[in-house]
Amino acid sequence: MSRIGKKPIPIPSGVTVDLSDGVIEVKGPKGIIRQPIPPGIRFELSDANLLAQPVREDRSLAKFHGLARSLAANAVHGVTEGFVKELDIVGIGYRAEVSGSQVVFSLGYSHPIVFPVPDDIKVAVDKQNHITVSGIDRQRVGQIAADIRSLRKPDPYKQKGVRYTGEKLKKKVGKTGA
């Protein structure tokens, strides 16, 4: 049995959970998430708690037990509070601006980079160098933030580029003239 999978998921008021075959649907104040459930795991509702249980006692189901519980907990957290990733743009002349449903980046290339933003994700730019990516699906928010970071990864020598807020970089020492 998975230690993570055994933990109950508290369901806050205002959130409804519909269990169907292979899919869990969570509705809350921020939206609706339909999350597929890995095979061999079933969910039960009891006393405003959601419990994940393996269909049979099998050691190979322990990894899916914890995964299914984490996916359901992320769905409940997403429809109540949402998820946020923050990025910083570091470098002279590097900036970003939101225009409609896309973000235009100027990252030191010969041309501006136009990044389309999906409908379920919100991107805000503060002071042209701080980006906030938010949404209800943890996987989508993380993937969009990773895609934005990959436009100009932080340089290990000059520390310029797009990085997560609070990310620590190892600075490499350049060549010496000796």
C-alpha positions as a printed Julia matrix, in Angstrom:
178×3 Matrix{Float64}:
   0.0    0.0     0.0
   1.14   3.49   -0.79
   1.6    5.89    2.13
   0.44   8.82    0.0
  -2.48   6.85   -1.39
  -3.84   6.1     2.1
  -4.35   9.78    2.98
  -7.94  11.01    2.62
  -8.62  14.05    0.44
 -10.83  16.59    2.24
 -13.58  18.0     0.01
 -14.26  21.68    0.87
 -17.77  23.11    0.79
 -18.8   24.32   -2.66
 -16.93  21.5    -4.41
 -18.75  18.53   -5.94
 -17.11  15.3    -7.02
 -18.66  12.95   -9.59
 -17.18   9.47   -9.83
 -17.67   7.6   -13.07
 -15.89   4.7   -14.73
 -12.21   5.65  -15.08
 -12.79   9.42  -14.66
 -13.25  11.72  -11.7
 -14.96  15.07  -12.36
 -14.42  17.88   -9.84
 -16.55  21.05   -9.97
 -15.71  24.1    -7.89
 -15.82  27.89   -7.84
 -12.93  28.24  -10.34
 -14.09  25.66  -12.88
 -14.41  21.99  -13.78
 -11.64  19.4   -14.13
 -12.11  15.93  -15.6
  -9.21  13.77  -14.39
  -8.65  10.23  -15.76
  -7.94   7.63  -13.07
  -5.16   5.05  -13.53
  -6.41   1.46  -13.93
  -6.76  -0.66  -10.81
  -7.74   2.24   -8.49
 -11.22   3.2    -7.34
 -12.43   6.2    -5.32
 -15.04   6.33   -2.57
 -16.81   9.34   -1.06
 -17.33   9.29    2.72
 -17.98  12.18    5.15
 -16.74  14.96    2.85
 -13.56  12.97    2.22
 -12.41  11.21   -0.93
 -10.52   7.94   -0.46
  -8.42   6.15   -3.09
  -8.27   2.37   -2.81
  -6.68  -0.31   -4.99
  -9.09  -2.79   -6.55
  -7.02  -5.71   -5.23
  -4.03  -6.16   -2.94
  -1.18  -6.16   -5.44
   2.26  -4.66   -4.96
   2.32  -3.36   -8.54
  -0.74  -1.17   -7.85
   0.99   0.82   -5.08
   2.54   3.27   -7.54
  -0.83   3.9    -9.19
  -2.46   4.24   -5.77
  -0.31   7.23   -4.81
  -0.5    8.71   -8.31
  -4.3    8.53   -8.45
  -4.61  10.13   -5.02
  -2.21  12.96   -5.99
  -4.06  13.64   -9.26
  -7.41  13.82   -7.46
  -5.98  16.06   -4.7
  -4.52  18.4    -7.35
  -7.91  18.58   -9.07
  -9.65  19.5    -5.8
  -6.98  22.11   -4.97
  -7.14  23.51   -8.52
 -10.88  24.17   -8.55
 -10.77  25.82   -5.1
  -7.54  27.85   -5.08
  -5.81  27.3    -8.42
  -2.1   27.0    -9.18
   0.46  29.75   -9.86
   3.98  29.71  -11.32
   6.1   32.86  -11.41
   8.99  33.59  -13.74
  11.52  36.43  -13.93
  13.15  37.82  -17.06
  16.75  38.89  -16.4
  18.84  40.79  -18.92
  19.23  44.24  -20.41
  16.55  44.82  -23.04
  14.72  41.57  -22.21
  10.99  42.12  -21.68
   7.5   40.74  -22.25
   4.05  42.18  -22.8
   0.57  40.69  -23.07
  -1.45  41.53  -26.16
  -4.8   39.78  -26.38
  -4.42  36.02  -26.03
  -0.67  36.0   -26.63
   2.53  37.18  -24.99
   5.2   38.97  -27.02
   8.76  38.44  -25.75
  11.86  40.43  -26.61
  14.71  38.18  -25.45
  17.76  39.36  -27.33
  17.03  37.6   -30.59
  16.75  39.46  -33.9
  12.95  39.16  -33.78
  10.22  39.24  -31.13
   8.81  35.88  -30.02
   5.01  35.54  -30.02
   3.8   32.94  -27.5
   0.11  31.92  -27.76
  -1.66  31.44  -24.42
  -4.3   28.68  -24.14
  -7.83  29.66  -23.06
  -7.68  27.86  -19.7
  -4.43  29.58  -18.61
  -3.99  33.2   -17.51
  -0.67  34.99  -18.02
   0.04  38.37  -16.43
   3.18  40.49  -16.9
   4.26  42.94  -14.19
   6.88  45.62  -14.88
   7.82  43.92  -18.19
  10.07  41.4   -16.45
   7.91  39.4   -14.02
   5.5   36.8   -15.46
   2.71  35.07  -13.53
   1.14  31.93  -15.02
  -2.06  30.74  -13.32
  -4.83  28.22  -13.9
  -6.77  25.36  -12.37
  -4.82  22.45  -13.9
  -1.44  21.95  -12.25
   0.05  20.06  -15.18
  -0.98  22.7   -17.75
   0.32  25.59  -15.61
   3.66  23.86  -15.12
   3.98  22.98  -18.81
   3.2   26.53  -19.99
   5.72  27.94  -17.48
   8.34  25.44  -18.69
   7.62  26.37  -22.33
   8.07  30.07  -21.53
  11.33  29.33  -19.69
  12.62  27.32  -22.66
  12.38  30.39  -24.93
  15.61  31.67  -23.35
  17.05  29.42  -20.65
  19.27  31.11  -18.05
  22.86  31.47  -19.21
  25.31  29.88  -16.71
  27.93  32.58  -17.38
  26.05  35.89  -17.43
  22.89  34.68  -15.6
  20.63  36.21  -18.29
  17.4   34.63  -19.51
  14.01  33.49  -18.21
  14.02  31.71  -14.85
  11.58  30.68  -12.16
  11.22  33.16   -9.31
  13.57  32.04   -6.54
  15.54  29.66   -8.78
  19.17  29.39   -7.73
  21.69  29.15  -10.55
  25.27  27.94  -10.39
  27.42  30.62  -11.93
  30.26  29.3   -14.04
  33.56  31.13  -14.13
  34.67  32.24  -17.58
  38.09  31.64  -19.09
  41.01  33.45  -17.54
  43.51  35.32  -19.65
  46.54  33.62  -18.09
